[in-house]
Amino acid sequence: EVNFSRADALRREVCSSTELSFLMEAHDGLSAAIAQRAGFKGLWASGLSIACSLGYRDANEASWSHLVDAVERIVDSSQLPVLVDGDGGFGNFNNARLLARKLCERGVAGIALEDSCFPKLNSFVGNRHPLADVDEFCGRLRAVKDTVANELVLVARIEALIAGHGMHEAIARAHAYREAGADAILIHSRSSSADEILSFADAWQNRLPVVIVPTKYYRTPTCEYRRVDISTVIWANHSMRAAAAAMRRVCGRIFAEQSVATIEPDITPLEDLFELFSYDELAEAEARYLHPN
Ligand code: SPV
Ligand code: MG
């Protein structure tokens, strides 16, 4: 029932077109807990960020079970609904529905499936991003829908613009994915301006809620998304990139200085981490269970 309420919470966030929602990227328990503390109401379990944190490339090098395990840490470390980046589902309809079932068991609230081919290379890398056949991909969506029914929110992600197929193809696919049972459409773009996203929203007219990932068009003011009734914005990789920048800086300084004497004010105090993960609760539980008298 935990699962159900998180899926309902995600449904409210992602599928409400009356108010713009934000999902923050998480890739492990720490980033999930920090995002919740910051005030976010939902999380995006990013394929790129999870791959990075494991030392893999975002090219389906991490297996579906690596993903499921990483996602479990994210789910356990917050009370927030988690939308998982399922890439293309790691294969055909059968792999996709298996992934959805395993994610459901780990308590996720939703899965985003994209119309790419296995292995999926990060959308911002290189220029070869073959699109899946529409009917074949609709089979993946239908298989997932039939497997997890209403327990998970199903987001269909369109890579047509990434693959260079243009707006007509993107809209045609949105219609097909809606008919296949998607709850929302994620339209992805690698353009540095939001123009193609905004014209997609214009043409699509919210037949299903629209989810966007403004990683490359990051300069666009958020009021533009409200103006065209976007449902959800995903900040897809920013905790991982913030962590990488901070680790680089600190490693560089400690290596150069052969000392940690000056670094202390620039890093999280241990007390903050103990507080974040409720070490107090452990002491209280010990008093109750280990030393009851
Ligand atoms: C991810 O975060 O892994 C995504 C979004 O799929 S993107 O990297 O923008 O393609
Ligand atoms: Mg991804």
PDB file of N, CA and C in Angstrom, residues 217-255:
ATOM      1  N   TYR A 217      18.438  23.333 -22.685  1.00  0.00           N
ATOM      2  CA  TYR A 217      17.819  24.668 -22.803  1.00  0.00           C
ATOM      3  C   TYR A 217      17.580  25.246 -21.409  1.00  0.00           C
ATOM      4  N   TYR A 218      18.657  25.189 -20.619  1.00  0.00           N
ATOM      5  CA  TYR A 218      18.531  25.548 -19.196  1.00  0.00           C
ATOM      6  C   TYR A 218      18.287  27.025 -18.954  1.00  0.00           C
ATOM      7  N   ARG A 219      18.511  27.876 -19.977  1.00  0.00           N
ATOM      8  CA  ARG A 219      18.347  29.313 -19.757  1.00  0.00           C
ATOM      9  C   ARG A 219      16.886  29.741 -19.822  1.00  0.00           C
ATOM     10  N   THR A 220      16.022  28.888 -20.339  1.00  0.00           N
ATOM     11  CA  THR A 220      14.614  29.262 -20.501  1.00  0.00           C
ATOM     12  C   THR A 220      13.976  29.526 -19.139  1.00  0.00           C
ATOM     13  N   PRO A 221      13.338  30.679 -18.973  1.00  0.00           N
ATOM     14  CA  PRO A 221      12.686  30.960 -17.682  1.00  0.00           C
ATOM     15  C   PRO A 221      11.512  30.002 -17.465  1.00  0.00           C
ATOM     16  N   THR A 222      11.342  29.593 -16.224  1.00  0.00           N
ATOM     17  CA  THR A 222      10.322  28.590 -15.896  1.00  0.00           C
ATOM     18  C   THR A 222       8.902  29.079 -16.215  1.00  0.00           C
ATOM     19  N   CYS A 223       8.694  30.403 -16.213  1.00  0.00           N
ATOM     20  CA  CYS A 223       7.352  30.917 -16.529  1.00  0.00           C
ATOM     21  C   CYS A 223       6.933  30.540 -17.951  1.00  0.00           C
ATOM     22  N   GLU A 224       7.904  30.310 -18.850  1.00  0.00           N
ATOM     23  CA  GLU A 224       7.569  29.855 -20.209  1.00  0.00           C
ATOM     24  C   GLU A 224       6.869  28.494 -20.174  1.00  0.00           C
ATOM     25  N   TYR A 225       7.287  27.634 -19.267  1.00  0.00           N
ATOM     26  CA  TYR A 225       6.684  26.296 -19.167  1.00  0.00           C
ATOM     27  C   TYR A 225       5.276  26.391 -18.593  1.00  0.00           C
ATOM     28  N   ARG A 226       5.101  27.310 -17.654  1.00  0.00           N
ATOM     29  CA  ARG A 226       3.754  27.526 -17.096  1.00  0.00           C
ATOM     30  C   ARG A 226       2.826  28.076 -18.182  1.00  0.00           C
ATOM     31  N   ARG A 227       3.366  28.933 -19.012  1.00  0.00           N
ATOM     32  CA  ARG A 227       2.546  29.583 -20.049  1.00  0.00           C
ATOM     33  C   ARG A 227       1.930  28.550 -20.987  1.00  0.00           C
ATOM     34  N   VAL A 228       2.667  27.476 -21.295  1.00  0.00           N
ATOM     35  CA  VAL A 228       2.135  26.481 -22.234  1.00  0.00           C
ATOM     36  C   VAL A 228       1.617  25.238 -21.508  1.00  0.00           C
ATOM     37  N   ASP A 229       1.412  25.362 -20.178  1.00  0.00           N
ATOM     38  CA  ASP A 229       0.803  24.284 -19.384  1.00  0.00           C
ATOM     39  C   ASP A 229       1.589  22.980 -19.380  1.00  0.00           C
ATOM     40  N   ILE A 230       2.917  23.079 -19.351  1.00  0.00           N
ATOM     41  CA  ILE A 230       3.726  21.889 -19.097  1.00  0.00           C
ATOM     42  C   ILE A 230       3.358  21.375 -17.707  1.00  0.00           C
ATOM     43  N   SER A 231       3.315  20.043 -17.546  1.00  0.00           N
ATOM     44  CA  SER A 231       2.951  19.476 -16.241  1.00  0.00           C
ATOM     45  C   SER A 231       4.138  19.351 -15.304  1.00  0.00           C
ATOM     46  N   THR A 232       5.257  18.867 -15.857  1.00  0.00           N
ATOM     47  CA  THR A 232       6.378  18.500 -14.989  1.00  0.00           C
ATOM     48  C   THR A 232       7.709  18.843 -15.638  1.00  0.00           C
ATOM     49  N   VAL A 233       8.575  19.447 -14.835  1.00  0.00           N
ATOM     50  CA  VAL A 233       9.950  19.707 -15.238  1.00  0.00           C
ATOM     51  C   VAL A 233      10.852  18.760 -14.453  1.00  0.00           C
ATOM     52  N   ILE A 234      11.757  18.081 -15.170  1.00  0.00           N
ATOM     53  CA  ILE A 234      12.732  17.210 -14.518  1.00  0.00           C
ATOM     54  C   ILE A 234      14.090  17.898 -14.521  1.00  0.00           C
ATOM     55  N   TRP A 235      14.643  18.136 -13.326  1.00  0.00           N
ATOM     56  CA  TRP A 235      16.033  18.608 -13.210  1.00  0.00           C
ATOM     57  C   TRP A 235      16.876  17.332 -13.162  1.00  0.00           C
ATOM     58  N   ALA A 236      17.406  16.927 -14.329  1.00  0.00           N
ATOM     59  CA  ALA A 236      17.716  15.514 -14.550  1.00  0.00           C
ATOM     60  C   ALA A 236      19.051  15.028 -14.009  1.00  0.00           C
ATOM     61  N   ASN A 237      19.999  15.906 -13.779  1.00  0.00           N
ATOM     62  CA  ASN A 237      21.338  15.402 -13.439  1.00  0.00           C
ATOM     63  C   ASN A 237      22.130  16.340 -12.547  1.00  0.00           C
ATOM     64  N   HIS A 238      21.434  17.280 -11.913  1.00  0.00           N
ATOM     65  CA  HIS A 238      22.176  18.395 -11.308  1.00  0.00           C
ATOM     66  C   HIS A 238      22.799  18.074  -9.960  1.00  0.00           C
ATOM     67  N   SER A 239      22.227  17.131  -9.221  1.00  0.00           N
ATOM     68  CA  SER A 239      22.893  16.730  -7.970  1.00  0.00           C
ATOM     69  C   SER A 239      24.169  15.957  -8.275  1.00  0.00           C
ATOM     70  N   MET A 240      24.086  15.083  -9.274  1.00  0.00           N
ATOM     71  CA  MET A 240      25.278  14.307  -9.638  1.00  0.00           C
ATOM     72  C   MET A 240      26.383  15.239 -10.143  1.00  0.00           C
ATOM     73  N   ARG A 241      26.028  16.227 -10.952  1.00  0.00           N
ATOM     74  CA  ARG A 241      27.046  17.136 -11.479  1.00  0.00           C
ATOM     75  C   ARG A 241      27.580  18.057 -10.392  1.00  0.00           C
ATOM     76  N   ALA A 242      26.712  18.427  -9.454  1.00  0.00           N
ATOM     77  CA  ALA A 242      27.181  19.230  -8.316  1.00  0.00           C
ATOM     78  C   ALA A 242      28.160  18.417  -7.477  1.00  0.00           C
ATOM     79  N   ALA A 243      27.832  17.154  -7.252  1.00  0.00           N
ATOM     80  CA  ALA A 243      28.712  16.285  -6.461  1.00  0.00           C
ATOM     81  C   ALA A 243      30.050  16.115  -7.163  1.00  0.00           C
ATOM     82  N   ALA A 244      30.018  15.909  -8.478  1.00  0.00           N
ATOM     83  CA  ALA A 244      31.263  15.712  -9.228  1.00  0.00           C
ATOM     84  C   ALA A 244      32.147  16.961  -9.132  1.00  0.00           C
ATOM     85  N   ALA A 245      31.513  18.137  -9.271  1.00  0.00           N
ATOM     86  CA  ALA A 245      32.283  19.385  -9.186  1.00  0.00           C
ATOM     87  C   ALA A 245      32.904  19.542  -7.796  1.00  0.00           C
ATOM     88  N   ALA A 246      32.129  19.243  -6.757  1.00  0.00           N
ATOM     89  CA  ALA A 246      32.622  19.402  -5.382  1.00  0.00           C
ATOM     90  C   ALA A 246      33.729  18.388  -5.086  1.00  0.00           C
ATOM     91  N   MET A 247      33.545  17.161  -5.521  1.00  0.00           N
ATOM     92  CA  MET A 247      34.567  16.126  -5.274  1.00  0.00           C
ATOM     93  C   MET A 247      35.867  16.467  -5.987  1.00  0.00           C
ATOM     94  N   ARG A 248      35.740  16.965  -7.230  1.00  0.00           N
ATOM     95  CA  ARG A 248      36.935  17.374  -7.974  1.00  0.00           C
ATOM     96  C   ARG A 248      37.718  18.444  -7.233  1.00  0.00           C
ATOM     97  N   ARG A 249      36.980  19.464  -6.790  1.00  0.00           N
ATOM     98  CA  ARG A 249      37.618  20.584  -6.075  1.00  0.00           C
ATOM     99  C   ARG A 249      38.325  20.099  -4.820  1.00  0.00           C
ATOM    100  N   VAL A 250      37.624  19.315  -4.036  1.00  0.00           N
ATOM    101  CA  VAL A 250      38.169  18.875  -2.757  1.00  0.00           C
ATOM    102  C   VAL A 250      39.344  17.912  -2.965  1.00  0.00           C
ATOM    103  N   CYS A 251      39.186  16.979  -3.877  1.00  0.00           N
ATOM    104  CA  CYS A 251      40.303  16.044  -4.147  1.00  0.00           C
ATOM    105  C   CYS A 251      41.532  16.808  -4.617  1.00  0.00           C
ATOM    106  N   GLY A 252      41.320  17.786  -5.488  1.00  0.00           N
ATOM    107  CA  GLY A 252      42.436  18.575  -6.005  1.00  0.00           C
ATOM    108  C   GLY A 252      43.167  19.301  -4.893  1.00  0.00           C
ATOM    109  N   ARG A 253      42.397  19.905  -4.002  1.00  0.00           N
ATOM    110  CA  ARG A 253      43.017  20.663  -2.916  1.00  0.00           C
ATOM    111  C   ARG A 253      43.750  19.745  -1.937  1.00  0.00           C
ATOM    112  N   ILE A 254      43.106  18.647  -1.557  1.00  0.00           N
ATOM    113  CA  ILE A 254      43.744  17.754  -0.574  1.00  0.00           C
ATOM    114  C   ILE A 254      45.010  17.139  -1.163  1.00  0.00           C
ATOM    115  N   PHE A 255      44.933  16.804  -2.461  1.00  0.00           N
ATOM    116  CA  PHE A 255      46.130  16.235  -3.098  1.00  0.00           C
ATOM    117  C   PHE A 255      47.266  17.252  -3.094  1.00  0.00           C
TER     118      PHE A 255
END
